[in-house]
Amino acid sequence: MKKIIIFIVVVAMIALYQQFSVKIVDEKSLPKIIQADWIDLSRVGSISKFRSGSGHDFSGNGDTCRSMKHYFNAKRTNEEEMMVSKHKGMLPAFSLEGAIPIYSPVDGEIVAIKEDQSDLGKQVYIQSKNYENFIFRLFHIFLLDGYVEGKTVSAGEHIANIGRIQNTDIAVSMGGLGSKVFVSYFSVMPDEIFSKYQLAGIMNRDQLIVTKEYRDIHPFQCKGEWFIENNDATLDESVYINGYMR
């Protein structure tokens, strides 16, 4: 019995070590595993940078107080921006009218669906079939009927929608469900898909990725999971595309 208890403790310690130990990731040498873009890019006006100060703290693996995901912000008219601002960021109830389609970026499986902290849809986790170490986490999306945990999906398959002026975000993690080893969506994107972003006005991937070294030298300040300052209002935290300007 004593040996069994020792074995369980050792296994638990190894699991904790693997979860919380810092893993060295060469962000420029990651496999290009994305098979299809996850959103209708023509409907996007700006994209936040990896390790930006947009939204809230979303970090791990030795990084702190930075957003290690990408916000994809919908194009809006001046009137729509004023309406959203007037209602303190609150959006109209979700409607299929003019909705923006969301696609699976890889062949894989929906391994988890979680409630969002807001009323804006669900958080959906898709594990790559060909690279099982990678999980794509899609935020604030409204799944189509029949898309449940355990469902197999194909790259480019229409799985969800978001509202016509709604923003959304995507995170990519290495190490399985629950891992906080985050990498940029664009670090695992092949050139043939990234070329669409270049046509939309992005010069290269470096434009969308802040290095750990730069952010460590130029840190943000957080209180809990929130940035103390509204960095989006004062800093260049996003890249504007498709001719869109705020």
CSV table of N, CA and C in Angstrom, one decimal, residues 38-39 41 43-59 66-76 116-118 120 123 137-140 162 166-172 184-186 197 202 208 225-227 231-232 237-241:
chain,number,residue,atom,x,y,z
A,38,TRP,N,-9.3,30.4,-40.0
A,38,TRP,CA,-10.5,30.1,-39.1
A,38,TRP,C,-11.6,31.1,-39.2
A,39,ILE,N,-11.4,32.2,-40.0
A,39,ILE,CA,-12.4,33.2,-40.0
A,39,ILE,C,-12.4,33.8,-41.5
A,41,LEU,N,-11.6,36.5,-43.4
A,41,LEU,CA,-10.7,37.6,-43.2
A,41,LEU,C,-11.2,38.9,-43.8
A,43,ARG,N,-13.9,40.2,-43.4
A,43,ARG,CA,-14.8,40.9,-42.4
A,43,ARG,C,-14.0,41.5,-41.2
A,44,VAL,N,-12.7,41.3,-41.3
A,44,VAL,CA,-11.8,41.7,-40.1
A,44,VAL,C,-11.2,43.0,-40.4
A,45,GLY,N,-11.2,43.9,-39.4
A,45,GLY,CA,-10.6,45.2,-39.5
A,45,GLY,C,-9.3,45.4,-38.9
A,46,SER,N,-9.0,44.6,-37.8
A,46,SER,CA,-7.7,44.7,-37.1
A,46,SER,C,-7.5,43.4,-36.3
A,47,ILE,N,-6.2,43.1,-36.0
A,47,ILE,CA,-5.8,41.9,-35.3
A,47,ILE,C,-4.8,42.4,-34.2
A,48,SER,N,-5.0,42.0,-33.0
A,48,SER,CA,-4.1,42.3,-32.0
A,48,SER,C,-2.8,41.5,-32.1
A,49,LYS,N,-1.8,42.0,-31.5
A,49,LYS,CA,-0.5,41.3,-31.6
A,49,LYS,C,-0.3,40.3,-30.5
A,50,PHE,N,0.4,39.3,-30.7
A,50,PHE,CA,0.8,38.3,-29.7
A,50,PHE,C,1.7,38.9,-28.7
A,51,ARG,N,1.4,38.8,-27.4
A,51,ARG,CA,2.0,39.5,-26.3
A,51,ARG,C,1.6,41.0,-26.3
A,52,SER,N,0.5,41.3,-26.7
A,52,SER,CA,0.0,42.7,-26.7
A,52,SER,C,-0.6,43.0,-25.3
A,53,GLY,N,-1.1,44.3,-25.2
A,53,GLY,CA,-1.8,44.7,-24.0
A,53,GLY,C,-3.3,44.8,-24.3
A,54,SER,N,-3.8,44.1,-25.3
A,54,SER,CA,-5.2,44.1,-25.6
A,54,SER,C,-6.0,43.2,-24.7
A,55,GLY,N,-7.2,43.7,-24.4
A,55,GLY,CA,-8.1,42.8,-23.6
A,55,GLY,C,-7.7,42.7,-22.2
A,56,HIS,N,-7.1,41.5,-21.8
A,56,HIS,CA,-6.7,41.2,-20.5
A,56,HIS,C,-5.5,40.3,-20.5
A,57,ASP,N,-4.9,40.1,-19.3
A,57,ASP,CA,-3.8,39.2,-19.2
A,57,ASP,C,-4.2,37.7,-19.6
A,58,PHE,N,-3.4,37.2,-20.5
A,58,PHE,CA,-3.7,35.8,-21.0
A,58,PHE,C,-2.3,35.3,-21.3
A,59,SER,N,-1.6,34.7,-20.2
A,59,SER,CA,-0.2,34.4,-20.4
A,59,SER,C,0.1,33.1,-19.6
A,66,ARG,N,0.4,39.9,-20.1
A,66,ARG,CA,0.4,40.2,-21.5
A,66,ARG,C,-0.6,39.2,-22.2
A,67,SER,N,-1.0,39.6,-23.4
A,67,SER,CA,-2.1,38.8,-24.0
A,67,SER,C,-1.4,37.9,-25.1
A,68,MET,N,-1.3,36.6,-24.8
A,68,MET,CA,-0.7,35.6,-25.7
A,68,MET,C,-1.7,34.9,-26.6
A,69,LYS,N,-2.5,35.7,-27.2
A,69,LYS,CA,-3.5,35.3,-28.2
A,69,LYS,C,-3.7,36.4,-29.1
A,70,HIS,N,-4.6,36.2,-30.1
A,70,HIS,CA,-4.9,37.3,-31.1
A,70,HIS,C,-6.4,37.6,-31.1
A,71,TYR,N,-6.7,38.9,-30.9
A,71,TYR,CA,-8.1,39.3,-31.1
A,71,TYR,C,-8.3,39.7,-32.6
A,72,PHE,N,-9.3,39.2,-33.1
A,72,PHE,CA,-9.7,39.5,-34.5
A,72,PHE,C,-11.0,40.4,-34.4
A,73,ASN,N,-10.8,41.7,-34.7
A,73,ASN,CA,-11.8,42.7,-34.5
A,73,ASN,C,-12.5,43.0,-35.8
A,74,ALA,N,-13.9,42.9,-35.7
A,74,ALA,CA,-14.7,43.1,-36.9
A,74,ALA,C,-14.7,44.5,-37.4
A,75,LYS,N,-14.8,44.7,-38.7
A,75,LYS,CA,-14.9,46.0,-39.3
A,75,LYS,C,-16.2,46.6,-38.9
A,76,ARG,N,-16.2,47.8,-38.5
A,76,ARG,CA,-17.4,48.5,-38.1
A,76,ARG,C,-17.5,49.9,-38.7
A,116,ASP,N,-18.5,30.8,-21.8
A,116,ASP,CA,-17.7,32.0,-21.8
A,116,ASP,C,-18.1,32.9,-20.6
A,117,GLN,N,-17.2,33.8,-20.2
A,117,GLN,CA,-17.5,34.6,-19.1
A,117,GLN,C,-18.5,35.7,-19.4
A,118,SER,N,-18.7,35.9,-20.7
A,118,SER,CA,-19.7,36.8,-21.2
A,118,SER,C,-20.9,36.0,-21.8
A,120,LEU,N,-21.3,36.1,-24.9
A,120,LEU,CA,-21.0,36.0,-26.3
A,120,LEU,C,-20.5,34.6,-26.7
A,123,GLN,N,-16.5,29.0,-25.6
A,123,GLN,CA,-15.1,28.7,-25.9
A,123,GLN,C,-14.9,27.3,-26.4
A,137,ARG,N,-7.9,27.2,-29.4
A,137,ARG,CA,-9.0,27.6,-28.5
A,137,ARG,C,-9.6,28.8,-29.2
A,138,LEU,N,-10.9,28.7,-29.5
A,138,LEU,CA,-11.7,29.7,-30.2
A,138,LEU,C,-12.6,30.3,-29.2
A,139,PHE,N,-12.6,31.6,-29.1
A,139,PHE,CA,-13.4,32.3,-28.1
A,139,PHE,C,-14.7,33.0,-28.7
A,140,HIS,N,-15.7,33.1,-27.9
A,140,HIS,CA,-16.9,33.9,-28.2
A,140,HIS,C,-17.6,33.5,-29.5
A,162,ILE,N,-20.1,34.3,-35.6
A,162,ILE,CA,-20.2,35.4,-34.6
A,162,ILE,C,-21.0,36.5,-35.2
A,166,GLN,N,-19.2,41.7,-34.1
A,166,GLN,CA,-18.6,41.1,-32.9
A,166,GLN,C,-17.1,40.8,-33.1
A,167,ASN,N,-16.3,41.0,-32.1
A,167,ASN,CA,-14.9,40.6,-32.1
A,167,ASN,C,-14.8,39.2,-31.5
A,168,THR,N,-13.7,38.6,-31.8
A,168,THR,CA,-13.5,37.2,-31.3
A,168,THR,C,-12.0,37.1,-31.2
A,169,ASP,N,-11.5,35.9,-30.6
A,169,ASP,CA,-10.1,35.7,-30.4
A,169,ASP,C,-9.7,34.3,-30.5
A,170,ILE,N,-8.5,34.0,-30.7
A,170,ILE,CA,-8.0,32.6,-30.9
A,170,ILE,C,-6.6,32.5,-30.2
A,171,ALA,N,-6.5,31.4,-29.5
A,171,ALA,CA,-5.2,31.0,-28.8
A,171,ALA,C,-4.8,29.6,-29.3
A,172,VAL,N,-3.5,29.4,-29.3
A,172,VAL,CA,-2.9,28.1,-29.7
A,172,VAL,C,-2.0,27.7,-28.6
A,184,SER,N,1.9,31.8,-31.1
A,184,SER,CA,1.1,32.7,-31.9
A,184,SER,C,0.4,31.8,-33.0
A,185,TYR,N,-0.8,32.1,-33.3
A,185,TYR,CA,-1.5,31.5,-34.5
A,185,TYR,C,-0.7,31.6,-35.7
A,186,PHE,N,0.0,32.7,-35.9
A,186,PHE,CA,0.7,33.0,-37.1
A,186,PHE,C,2.1,32.3,-37.2
A,197,TYR,N,-3.2,37.3,-45.7
A,197,TYR,CA,-3.0,38.4,-44.8
A,197,TYR,C,-2.1,39.4,-45.4
A,202,ILE,N,-0.7,43.1,-44.4
A,202,ILE,CA,0.3,42.8,-43.4
A,202,ILE,C,1.6,42.4,-44.1
A,208,LEU,N,2.9,41.0,-36.3
A,208,LEU,CA,1.8,40.5,-35.5
A,208,LEU,C,2.3,39.8,-34.2
A,225,GLU,N,-6.2,39.8,-13.4
A,225,GLU,CA,-6.0,39.5,-14.9
A,225,GLU,C,-6.2,40.7,-15.8
A,226,TRP,N,-6.4,41.8,-15.2
A,226,TRP,CA,-6.7,43.0,-16.0
A,226,TRP,C,-5.5,43.9,-16.1
A,227,PHE,N,-5.3,44.5,-17.3
A,227,PHE,CA,-4.3,45.6,-17.4
A,227,PHE,C,-4.8,46.8,-16.7
A,231,ASN,N,-4.5,49.9,-22.7
A,231,ASN,CA,-3.4,50.0,-23.7
A,231,ASN,C,-3.9,50.2,-25.1
A,232,ASP,N,-5.1,49.7,-25.5
A,232,ASP,CA,-5.6,49.8,-26.8
A,232,ASP,C,-5.8,51.3,-27.2
A,237,GLU,N,-1.3,48.4,-30.3
A,237,GLU,CA,-1.4,47.0,-29.9
A,237,GLU,C,-2.0,46.1,-31.0
A,238,SER,N,-2.5,46.7,-32.0
A,238,SER,CA,-3.2,46.0,-33.1
A,238,SER,C,-2.7,46.4,-34.5
A,239,VAL,N,-2.8,45.5,-35.4
A,239,VAL,CA,-2.5,45.8,-36.8
A,239,VAL,C,-3.8,45.9,-37.6
A,240,TYR,N,-3.9,47.0,-38.4
A,240,TYR,CA,-5.2,47.3,-39.1
A,240,TYR,C,-5.0,46.7,-40.5
A,241,ILE,N,-6.1,46.1,-41.0
A,241,ILE,CA,-6.0,45.5,-42.3
A,241,ILE,C,-7.2,45.8,-43.2
